[in-house]
Amino acid sequence: MHKNLLFAFLLIQNVLFAQYAERSLSSEKWQFRNSKDKNWLPATIPGTVHLDLMNNKLIPDPFKDENEKKVQWVENEDWDYQTNFEISPKEFDFTNIDLAFNGLDTFSEIYLNGKLLKKTDNMFRKWEIPVKEYVKLGDNLLQVKFKSAVHEGKELAKKVPFTMPESPRSFVRKAQYQFGWDWGPRLVTAGIWKDVKLEFWGNAKVKNIQVQQKSLTNTLAEVSFNMNIFAEEEGEYFTWFNLNRGMHKFHLNKGFNTIKLPYSIKDPKRWQPNGRGKPHQYATKITLYKKGGRIIRDINVTYGLRDIELVQKKDEKGKSFSFKVNGDPLYIKGTNWIPADSFSPRITKEKYQQLIKAAKDANMNMIRIWGGGIYEDEEFYRACDENGILVWQDFMFAGSFYPADNEFLENVKEEVKDQVNRLQNHPSIALWCGNNEIDEAIVNWGYQKQFKYSKADSLQVWKDYKKLFHEVIPNTLKENLSPDKNIYWPSSPSIGWGHKESLTEGDSHYWGVWWGEQPFEIYNEKVGRFMSEYGFQGMPTLETTKSMFSGVPDLSLKNSTIKAHEKHARGWEIINKYMERDYKAPTDFVKYNYVSQLLQARGMQTAIEAHRRAKPYNMGTLYWQLNDCWPVVSWSSVDYSGNWKAFHYQAKRSYEPVLPSVVETEETYDIYFINDLIEEYEGVSGAELFDFNGKFLWGIDALDKLPANSSEKHFDISKREFSEFDLSKTVLKVYFNNNSAKHEKLFFFKSPKDLKLSKPQITINKVSPTEIEVSTDVLAKDVYLIGDTHFSDNFFDLLPGTSKKITLSRSLDKVEVMSLFDTF
């Protein structure tokens, strides 16, 4: 029979001989209880015990008021979950039935019809259990009993002869941020945090499909679909590809098999990062069936074709750290990601999409998933794939020492396998990183002295570190990743920020600003090869601040609720110290909120532009952090409610592909133009000096060219040129314009508190229900548009005689406005 006719015949047979089915158990009627209690209460799966307790009105919302303190008892209790489900005759007829938990948090015992099936000890693993011999036709009882992760961690800690920092969190394989961080609450959860399902199958089961990119040119891509298949029955099997109607025949032995299916794509379209083109993806449907017409399973695989290289070359200044994507150097512009909620099961697909879209709209091309959170939901990676956002993926280890006994290492190995198999086909993933700040913690943080380690204890910590992050994890990656996707970096940063080498090689976490309390200007000096962490705190928007209260909000810096939503021990003190350097610190809460956001944006603008000016010495900047897990004063640029803080608007401007930048030296103002485009950019460049009333005072311009993918000083202005002007009431406009776009920057010679501002009359004209035009009679510094909508731009400077059109996500009857003058 011709293979196309055979395939059509097999499709007809699919109705009669389907060999795979699955059913979610998450939607069944689940119940939970404290293991000390008899009464069962309704529960939601996926979920956490805190959410179930809130839904049953047994605890207050820990995000409100000071309620976090009132719910700490939850972490010390054991919790039971159960549900009943029916097995139909049709389901019972399948040869095999598997019970699959995609996520259990964390220490649990799984029972089916009273039989103990499995004990679990890792939040990040998938637990798959054959249950054919334990299920019954008709009604079945499924129970999951959770032990307190805090108690279990303390017991595990007793096995180590010295005190581990951050104990007991480092002994439990669960989200580390749940134990509290300097931006997040302590909410140590338990529960069934991901989907639960039953899988029914017959002859064989596809365990995993790895898409391996063998080669990629402009005319041809060679791809291999590497399938891991478990066969109950030895025999002849076939696959069918929807792309080319191609059929492959192969033999499966009983047990585990790896089958490699080659496929060619002519004139392939590459997946491109944001700013470089479209993030093209391919979708392939693979049908597996057994000889004789039994369809095993239809599987849809989505993937992208791209070449990514981490370039580390020694040079006269140290060693480079940069990414090439599809053959071209890519300057990395982005941010760090923490979990978007303390209770991750309630992060919606819409919230993932909203946050990744905010990154894309701010001209970013990479997000680093920080190692103290979770391996994110499929929707996160899907959103990154679709928006051209590269992912730096930490493994979930952060800021502590970790054990390396055989049981722990084996657990981690299985965790890595599960996550790599789940995620590796996403074209967005660029790099796998062993941990966050553990190398630095061992070398720099003084834990050994604090806990009085012996020399043998210290040597054991380093030995355990090397075993876990230089052997177990990279070796597991080699065994499970295709070579084209295996870029591994053991620890971020590679060298701590107190050492000079941290700025000449590897990636850097620079915290001289904030932790070191250095002025923002130090960012101009402390530029490394790749800046993977740095940051400064700012308050969330007023709307999110109000959400901290269960009742009428008392917006006061002295309010205990406001204070409780700043988790850094010296946070307010540090913010005030920096604010007094550059601004007139308001006593009014609304104005203080506004200025704290301006302060954060000012510091981060200084850092980002210093990094970008240093290209190609520096080839990446990832600020700390994009988002929040609750309403809080933090380093985020987008607050918990999804509102853009002043910093995110500034990040969008500072990450523009073509950027003018000004840096002051002892005798000059140096004018840089940065071009991230991969083609030369022609136009007219120049600078103009205005007073705050809009009067032209001085100017210079010239025809200019920006080389592709470059950062160069194009001219400088002697300070003598401006000696006759009062620089406290003048502004320098630097520009690079051509027929297609204008790229402008306003540079102020004095700190905001020293500017001689006049009160602006800011006019807002409604162009349409969702568009306004803003203008002013004199310089309006840091124009703040206030309203329950998203503004396309905000916290911007506006010269007299100019206007700015702003789009609104929804119409408002009235837009309120504030500027820096209102804080004087």
Short mmCIF file of N, CA and C in Angstrom, two decimals, residues 144-288:
data_model
loop_
_atom_site.label_atom_id
_atom_site.label_comp_id
_atom_site.label_asym_id
_atom_site.label_seq_id
_atom_site.Cartn_x
_atom_site.Cartn_y
_atom_site.Cartn_z
N VAL A 144 -2.86 12.79 49.46
CA VAL A 144 -1.49 13.29 49.50
C VAL A 144 -1.30 13.97 50.85
N LYS A 145 -0.36 13.45 51.62
CA LYS A 145 -0.12 13.95 52.97
C LYS A 145 1.22 14.68 53.01
N PHE A 146 1.17 15.98 53.34
CA PHE A 146 2.36 16.83 53.33
C PHE A 146 2.91 17.02 54.73
N LYS A 147 4.23 16.89 54.84
CA LYS A 147 4.94 17.19 56.08
C LYS A 147 5.47 18.62 56.03
N SER A 148 5.61 19.24 57.18
CA SER A 148 6.17 20.58 57.27
C SER A 148 7.58 20.60 56.69
N ALA A 149 7.79 21.44 55.68
CA ALA A 149 9.13 21.53 55.07
C ALA A 149 10.14 22.12 56.05
N VAL A 150 9.67 22.97 56.95
CA VAL A 150 10.56 23.56 57.95
C VAL A 150 11.05 22.48 58.91
N HIS A 151 10.13 21.65 59.40
CA HIS A 151 10.52 20.57 60.31
C HIS A 151 11.43 19.56 59.62
N GLU A 152 11.08 19.19 58.39
CA GLU A 152 11.88 18.21 57.65
C GLU A 152 13.28 18.77 57.38
N GLY A 153 13.34 20.05 57.04
CA GLY A 153 14.63 20.68 56.79
C GLY A 153 15.51 20.71 58.03
N LYS A 154 14.92 20.96 59.17
CA LYS A 154 15.69 20.97 60.41
C LYS A 154 16.24 19.59 60.72
N GLU A 155 15.47 18.56 60.44
CA GLU A 155 15.96 17.20 60.66
C GLU A 155 17.13 16.88 59.73
N LEU A 156 17.02 17.30 58.47
CA LEU A 156 18.11 17.07 57.52
C LEU A 156 19.36 17.83 57.92
N ALA A 157 19.17 19.02 58.49
CA ALA A 157 20.31 19.84 58.89
C ALA A 157 21.13 19.18 59.99
N LYS A 158 20.49 18.36 60.81
CA LYS A 158 21.18 17.70 61.91
C LYS A 158 22.23 16.70 61.42
N LYS A 159 22.11 16.28 60.16
CA LYS A 159 23.04 15.29 59.63
C LYS A 159 24.39 15.90 59.26
N VAL A 160 24.45 17.24 59.19
CA VAL A 160 25.70 17.93 58.84
C VAL A 160 26.38 18.37 60.14
N PRO A 161 27.67 18.10 60.33
CA PRO A 161 28.33 18.37 61.61
C PRO A 161 28.61 19.83 61.89
N PHE A 162 28.34 20.74 60.95
CA PHE A 162 28.54 22.17 61.19
C PHE A 162 27.28 22.92 60.76
N THR A 163 27.13 24.15 61.20
CA THR A 163 25.94 24.95 60.91
C THR A 163 26.00 25.49 59.49
N MET A 164 24.96 25.26 58.71
CA MET A 164 24.88 25.79 57.36
C MET A 164 24.13 27.12 57.39
N PRO A 165 24.60 28.13 56.65
CA PRO A 165 23.85 29.38 56.59
C PRO A 165 22.48 29.16 55.97
N GLU A 166 21.54 30.02 56.38
CA GLU A 166 20.17 29.96 55.86
C GLU A 166 19.50 28.61 56.13
N SER A 167 19.99 27.90 57.14
CA SER A 167 19.34 26.64 57.49
C SER A 167 17.95 26.93 58.06
N PRO A 168 16.90 26.15 57.72
CA PRO A 168 16.96 24.88 56.99
C PRO A 168 16.67 24.97 55.50
N ARG A 169 16.56 26.20 54.94
CA ARG A 169 16.08 26.27 53.55
C ARG A 169 16.99 25.57 52.56
N SER A 170 18.33 25.59 52.83
CA SER A 170 19.25 25.00 51.87
C SER A 170 19.17 23.48 51.84
N PHE A 171 18.47 22.88 52.79
CA PHE A 171 18.36 21.42 52.82
C PHE A 171 17.10 20.91 52.11
N VAL A 172 16.22 21.82 51.73
CA VAL A 172 14.95 21.40 51.12
C VAL A 172 14.89 21.88 49.68
N ARG A 173 14.51 20.99 48.79
CA ARG A 173 14.42 21.34 47.38
C ARG A 173 13.05 21.93 47.09
N LYS A 174 12.94 23.19 47.52
CA LYS A 174 11.72 23.95 47.24
C LYS A 174 12.15 25.39 46.99
N ALA A 175 11.21 26.20 46.56
CA ALA A 175 11.49 27.60 46.22
C ALA A 175 12.09 28.32 47.43
N GLN A 176 13.32 28.77 47.28
CA GLN A 176 14.05 29.35 48.40
C GLN A 176 13.46 30.69 48.87
N TYR A 177 12.88 31.44 47.96
CA TYR A 177 12.35 32.76 48.33
C TYR A 177 11.18 32.66 49.30
N GLN A 178 10.55 31.47 49.40
CA GLN A 178 9.44 31.32 50.33
C GLN A 178 9.88 31.52 51.79
N PHE A 179 11.18 31.35 52.05
CA PHE A 179 11.69 31.52 53.41
C PHE A 179 11.98 32.98 53.73
N GLY A 180 11.62 33.88 52.82
CA GLY A 180 11.79 35.31 53.04
C GLY A 180 13.04 35.84 52.36
N TRP A 181 12.93 37.04 51.76
CA TRP A 181 14.06 37.70 51.12
C TRP A 181 13.97 39.18 51.41
N ASP A 182 14.92 39.96 50.94
CA ASP A 182 14.85 41.39 51.25
C ASP A 182 13.92 42.14 50.30
N TRP A 183 13.05 41.42 49.63
CA TRP A 183 11.97 42.02 48.83
C TRP A 183 10.69 41.18 48.95
N GLY A 184 10.73 40.10 49.75
CA GLY A 184 9.57 39.21 49.78
C GLY A 184 9.27 38.69 51.17
N PRO A 185 8.04 38.31 51.42
CA PRO A 185 7.62 37.83 52.73
C PRO A 185 8.04 36.39 52.97
N ARG A 186 8.00 35.97 54.21
CA ARG A 186 8.22 34.57 54.55
C ARG A 186 6.87 33.87 54.52
N LEU A 187 6.66 33.04 53.50
CA LEU A 187 5.43 32.29 53.34
C LEU A 187 5.82 30.90 52.82
N VAL A 188 6.15 30.00 53.74
CA VAL A 188 6.64 28.66 53.39
C VAL A 188 5.42 27.77 53.15
N THR A 189 5.18 27.46 51.90
CA THR A 189 3.94 26.81 51.49
C THR A 189 4.04 25.29 51.48
N ALA A 190 2.91 24.67 51.28
CA ALA A 190 2.80 23.23 51.02
C ALA A 190 1.60 23.05 50.11
N GLY A 191 1.57 21.95 49.36
CA GLY A 191 0.39 21.68 48.55
C GLY A 191 0.71 21.11 47.18
N ILE A 192 -0.36 20.84 46.45
CA ILE A 192 -0.26 20.33 45.08
C ILE A 192 -0.24 21.55 44.17
N TRP A 193 0.97 22.01 43.83
CA TRP A 193 1.10 23.33 43.20
C TRP A 193 1.06 23.30 41.68
N LYS A 194 1.02 22.08 41.11
CA LYS A 194 0.85 21.96 39.66
C LYS A 194 -0.20 20.90 39.35
N ASP A 195 -0.47 20.73 38.08
CA ASP A 195 -1.55 19.85 37.64
C ASP A 195 -1.31 18.39 38.03
N VAL A 196 -2.41 17.67 38.26
CA VAL A 196 -2.39 16.22 38.51
C VAL A 196 -3.19 15.55 37.40
N LYS A 197 -2.67 14.46 36.85
CA LYS A 197 -3.43 13.81 35.80
C LYS A 197 -3.20 12.31 35.80
N LEU A 198 -4.12 11.62 35.15
CA LEU A 198 -3.98 10.19 34.85
C LEU A 198 -3.65 10.05 33.38
N GLU A 199 -2.68 9.18 33.08
CA GLU A 199 -2.31 8.90 31.70
C GLU A 199 -2.60 7.42 31.42
N PHE A 200 -3.33 7.17 30.35
CA PHE A 200 -3.72 5.81 29.96
C PHE A 200 -3.01 5.47 28.65
N TRP A 201 -2.32 4.33 28.61
CA TRP A 201 -1.59 3.98 27.39
C TRP A 201 -1.46 2.47 27.24
N GLY A 202 -1.07 2.09 26.02
CA GLY A 202 -1.06 0.66 25.69
C GLY A 202 0.32 0.14 25.39
N ASN A 203 0.68 0.06 24.10
CA ASN A 203 1.93 -0.58 23.69
C ASN A 203 3.18 0.19 24.10
N ALA A 204 3.12 1.51 23.93
CA ALA A 204 4.32 2.31 24.16
C ALA A 204 3.93 3.71 24.60
N LYS A 205 4.89 4.37 25.25
CA LYS A 205 4.65 5.72 25.74
C LYS A 205 5.84 6.61 25.40
N VAL A 206 5.57 7.74 24.78
CA VAL A 206 6.62 8.71 24.47
C VAL A 206 6.91 9.50 25.74
N LYS A 207 8.14 9.37 26.23
CA LYS A 207 8.52 10.04 27.48
C LYS A 207 9.00 11.47 27.23
N ASN A 208 9.64 11.67 26.09
CA ASN A 208 10.24 12.98 25.84
C ASN A 208 10.65 13.08 24.38
N ILE A 209 10.56 14.29 23.81
CA ILE A 209 11.08 14.54 22.47
C ILE A 209 12.05 15.71 22.54
N GLN A 210 13.27 15.46 22.14
CA GLN A 210 14.31 16.49 22.09
C GLN A 210 14.49 16.92 20.63
N VAL A 211 14.38 18.22 20.38
CA VAL A 211 14.62 18.74 19.03
C VAL A 211 16.08 19.18 18.97
N GLN A 212 16.88 18.44 18.22
CA GLN A 212 18.30 18.75 18.09
C GLN A 212 18.57 19.42 16.75
N GLN A 213 19.18 20.59 16.80
CA GLN A 213 19.55 21.31 15.59
C GLN A 213 20.95 20.86 15.19
N LYS A 214 21.02 20.06 14.12
CA LYS A 214 22.31 19.49 13.71
C LYS A 214 23.15 20.52 12.94
N SER A 215 22.49 21.28 12.08
CA SER A 215 23.19 22.31 11.32
C SER A 215 22.17 23.34 10.84
N LEU A 216 22.66 24.55 10.60
CA LEU A 216 21.77 25.64 10.19
C LEU A 216 22.52 26.59 9.28
N THR A 217 22.02 26.72 8.05
CA THR A 217 22.53 27.72 7.11
C THR A 217 21.34 28.49 6.56
N ASN A 218 21.61 29.46 5.70
CA ASN A 218 20.52 30.24 5.11
C ASN A 218 19.65 29.41 4.18
N THR A 219 20.20 28.30 3.69
CA THR A 219 19.45 27.50 2.70
C THR A 219 18.91 26.19 3.26
N LEU A 220 19.49 25.71 4.37
CA LEU A 220 19.07 24.40 4.85
C LEU A 220 19.31 24.25 6.35
N ALA A 221 18.32 23.67 7.02
CA ALA A 221 18.47 23.29 8.42
C ALA A 221 18.29 21.78 8.53
N GLU A 222 19.21 21.14 9.24
CA GLU A 222 19.11 19.71 9.51
C GLU A 222 18.74 19.53 10.98
N VAL A 223 17.58 18.90 11.20
CA VAL A 223 17.04 18.75 12.55
C VAL A 223 16.85 17.27 12.83
N SER A 224 17.02 16.89 14.10
CA SER A 224 16.73 15.52 14.51
C SER A 224 15.74 15.56 15.67
N PHE A 225 14.67 14.80 15.54
CA PHE A 225 13.71 14.64 16.63
C PHE A 225 14.11 13.37 17.40
N ASN A 226 14.70 13.57 18.56
CA ASN A 226 15.19 12.45 19.36
C ASN A 226 14.12 12.07 20.38
N MET A 227 13.52 10.92 20.17
CA MET A 227 12.38 10.50 20.98
C MET A 227 12.78 9.42 21.98
N ASN A 228 12.47 9.66 23.25
CA ASN A 228 12.64 8.63 24.28
C ASN A 228 11.30 7.92 24.45
N ILE A 229 11.28 6.63 24.17
CA ILE A 229 10.04 5.87 24.16
C ILE A 229 10.19 4.65 25.06
N PHE A 230 9.21 4.45 25.91
CA PHE A 230 9.16 3.22 26.70
C PHE A 230 8.16 2.28 26.05
N ALA A 231 8.62 1.10 25.67
CA ALA A 231 7.77 0.13 24.98
C ALA A 231 7.43 -1.03 25.90
N GLU A 232 6.14 -1.30 26.02
CA GLU A 232 5.67 -2.49 26.74
C GLU A 232 5.79 -3.72 25.86
N GLU A 233 5.75 -3.45 24.56
CA GLU A 233 5.67 -4.55 23.61
C GLU A 233 6.69 -4.33 22.50
N GLU A 234 7.61 -5.28 22.34
CA GLU A 234 8.61 -5.19 21.28
C GLU A 234 7.93 -5.32 19.92
N GLY A 235 8.47 -4.61 18.93
CA GLY A 235 7.88 -4.75 17.60
C GLY A 235 8.22 -3.60 16.68
N GLU A 236 7.54 -3.59 15.53
CA GLU A 236 7.74 -2.56 14.51
C GLU A 236 6.81 -1.38 14.79
N TYR A 237 7.37 -0.18 14.72
CA TYR A 237 6.61 1.05 14.95
C TYR A 237 6.89 2.04 13.82
N PHE A 238 6.04 3.04 13.72
CA PHE A 238 6.17 4.05 12.66
C PHE A 238 5.92 5.44 13.26
N THR A 239 6.51 6.44 12.62
CA THR A 239 6.12 7.83 12.91
C THR A 239 5.74 8.50 11.60
N TRP A 240 4.89 9.50 11.72
CA TRP A 240 4.43 10.27 10.57
C TRP A 240 4.59 11.74 10.90
N PHE A 241 5.24 12.51 10.00
CA PHE A 241 5.41 13.95 10.17
C PHE A 241 4.38 14.70 9.34
N ASN A 242 3.73 15.68 9.96
CA ASN A 242 2.76 16.46 9.19
C ASN A 242 3.45 17.42 8.23
N LEU A 243 4.69 17.80 8.51
CA LEU A 243 5.36 18.83 7.70
C LEU A 243 5.58 18.38 6.26
N ASN A 244 6.10 17.16 6.12
CA ASN A 244 6.43 16.70 4.76
C ASN A 244 5.74 15.38 4.42
N ARG A 245 4.75 15.03 5.26
CA ARG A 245 4.06 13.76 5.08
C ARG A 245 5.07 12.61 4.97
N GLY A 246 6.11 12.72 5.82
CA GLY A 246 7.17 11.72 5.79
C GLY A 246 6.94 10.63 6.82
N MET A 247 7.27 9.41 6.46
CA MET A 247 7.09 8.26 7.34
C MET A 247 8.43 7.64 7.69
N HIS A 248 8.57 7.24 8.96
CA HIS A 248 9.78 6.56 9.41
C HIS A 248 9.38 5.26 10.09
N LYS A 249 10.10 4.20 9.76
CA LYS A 249 9.85 2.90 10.35
C LYS A 249 11.03 2.52 11.24
N PHE A 250 10.75 1.95 12.42
CA PHE A 250 11.83 1.54 13.31
C PHE A 250 11.36 0.43 14.23
N HIS A 251 12.33 -0.21 14.89
CA HIS A 251 12.05 -1.33 15.79
C HIS A 251 12.27 -0.87 17.23
N LEU A 252 11.33 -1.19 18.11
CA LEU A 252 11.48 -0.88 19.52
C LEU A 252 11.65 -2.17 20.31
N ASN A 253 12.65 -2.15 21.18
CA ASN A 253 12.81 -3.24 22.13
C ASN A 253 11.94 -2.96 23.35
N LYS A 254 11.66 -3.98 24.11
CA LYS A 254 10.89 -3.79 25.34
C LYS A 254 11.74 -2.98 26.32
N GLY A 255 11.13 -1.97 26.92
CA GLY A 255 11.83 -1.07 27.83
C GLY A 255 12.10 0.27 27.17
N PHE A 256 13.14 0.96 27.64
CA PHE A 256 13.44 2.30 27.13
C PHE A 256 14.21 2.25 25.82
N ASN A 257 13.81 3.13 24.89
CA ASN A 257 14.43 3.23 23.58
C ASN A 257 14.64 4.71 23.24
N THR A 258 15.70 5.00 22.51
CA THR A 258 15.92 6.34 21.96
C THR A 258 15.94 6.23 20.45
N ILE A 259 15.03 6.93 19.81
CA ILE A 259 14.89 6.91 18.36
C ILE A 259 15.20 8.30 17.82
N LYS A 260 16.08 8.38 16.82
CA LYS A 260 16.45 9.66 16.22
C LYS A 260 15.87 9.75 14.82
N LEU A 261 15.02 10.76 14.63
CA LEU A 261 14.31 10.93 13.37
C LEU A 261 14.80 12.20 12.67
N PRO A 262 15.52 12.07 11.57
CA PRO A 262 16.06 13.25 10.89
C PRO A 262 14.99 13.99 10.09
N TYR A 263 15.20 15.30 9.96
CA TYR A 263 14.26 16.10 9.17
C TYR A 263 15.01 17.30 8.61
N SER A 264 14.75 17.65 7.36
CA SER A 264 15.40 18.77 6.69
C SER A 264 14.40 19.88 6.43
N ILE A 265 14.83 21.12 6.62
CA ILE A 265 13.99 22.30 6.37
C ILE A 265 14.73 23.18 5.37
N LYS A 266 14.13 23.37 4.22
CA LYS A 266 14.74 24.23 3.19
C LYS A 266 14.41 25.69 3.47
N ASP A 267 15.37 26.55 3.15
CA ASP A 267 15.22 28.00 3.35
C ASP A 267 14.66 28.32 4.74
N PRO A 268 15.34 27.88 5.78
CA PRO A 268 14.80 28.03 7.14
C PRO A 268 14.71 29.50 7.56
N LYS A 269 13.74 29.76 8.41
CA LYS A 269 13.59 31.07 9.03
C LYS A 269 14.10 30.99 10.46
N ARG A 270 15.01 31.87 10.79
CA ARG A 270 15.61 31.84 12.13
C ARG A 270 14.72 32.52 13.17
N TRP A 271 14.82 31.98 14.39
CA TRP A 271 14.25 32.67 15.55
C TRP A 271 15.21 33.80 15.91
N GLN A 272 14.69 35.03 15.93
CA GLN A 272 15.53 36.20 16.21
C GLN A 272 15.12 36.85 17.52
N PRO A 273 16.09 37.37 18.28
CA PRO A 273 15.76 38.08 19.51
C PRO A 273 15.12 39.43 19.23
N ASN A 274 14.44 39.96 20.22
CA ASN A 274 13.77 41.26 20.11
C ASN A 274 14.77 42.32 19.64
N GLY A 275 14.37 43.06 18.61
CA GLY A 275 15.23 44.09 18.04
C GLY A 275 16.03 43.63 16.85
N ARG A 276 16.05 42.33 16.58
CA ARG A 276 16.83 41.80 15.46
C ARG A 276 15.97 41.16 14.37
N GLY A 277 14.68 41.10 14.59
CA GLY A 277 13.81 40.47 13.61
C GLY A 277 12.71 39.68 14.30
N LYS A 278 12.03 38.85 13.54
CA LYS A 278 10.90 38.09 14.09
C LYS A 278 11.38 36.81 14.78
N PRO A 279 10.78 36.48 15.90
CA PRO A 279 11.12 35.22 16.58
C PRO A 279 10.36 34.05 15.98
N HIS A 280 10.77 33.63 14.79
CA HIS A 280 10.02 32.62 14.05
C HIS A 280 10.12 31.26 14.74
N GLN A 281 9.00 30.55 14.76
CA GLN A 281 8.97 29.20 15.33
C GLN A 281 8.31 28.23 14.34
N TYR A 282 8.68 26.98 14.49
CA TYR A 282 8.09 25.90 13.70
C TYR A 282 7.24 25.02 14.60
N ALA A 283 6.16 24.51 14.04
CA ALA A 283 5.30 23.55 14.76
C ALA A 283 5.23 22.27 13.95
N THR A 284 5.59 21.17 14.56
CA THR A 284 5.58 19.87 13.89
C THR A 284 4.69 18.91 14.67
N LYS A 285 3.84 18.21 13.95
CA LYS A 285 3.02 17.18 14.55
C LYS A 285 3.61 15.82 14.19
N ILE A 286 3.88 15.04 15.23
CA ILE A 286 4.45 13.70 15.04
C ILE A 286 3.43 12.68 15.55
N THR A 287 3.07 11.75 14.68
CA THR A 287 2.17 10.66 15.06
C THR A 287 2.96 9.37 15.18
N LEU A 288 2.86 8.75 16.35
CA LEU A 288 3.52 7.46 16.58
C LEU A 288 2.46 6.38 16.57
#
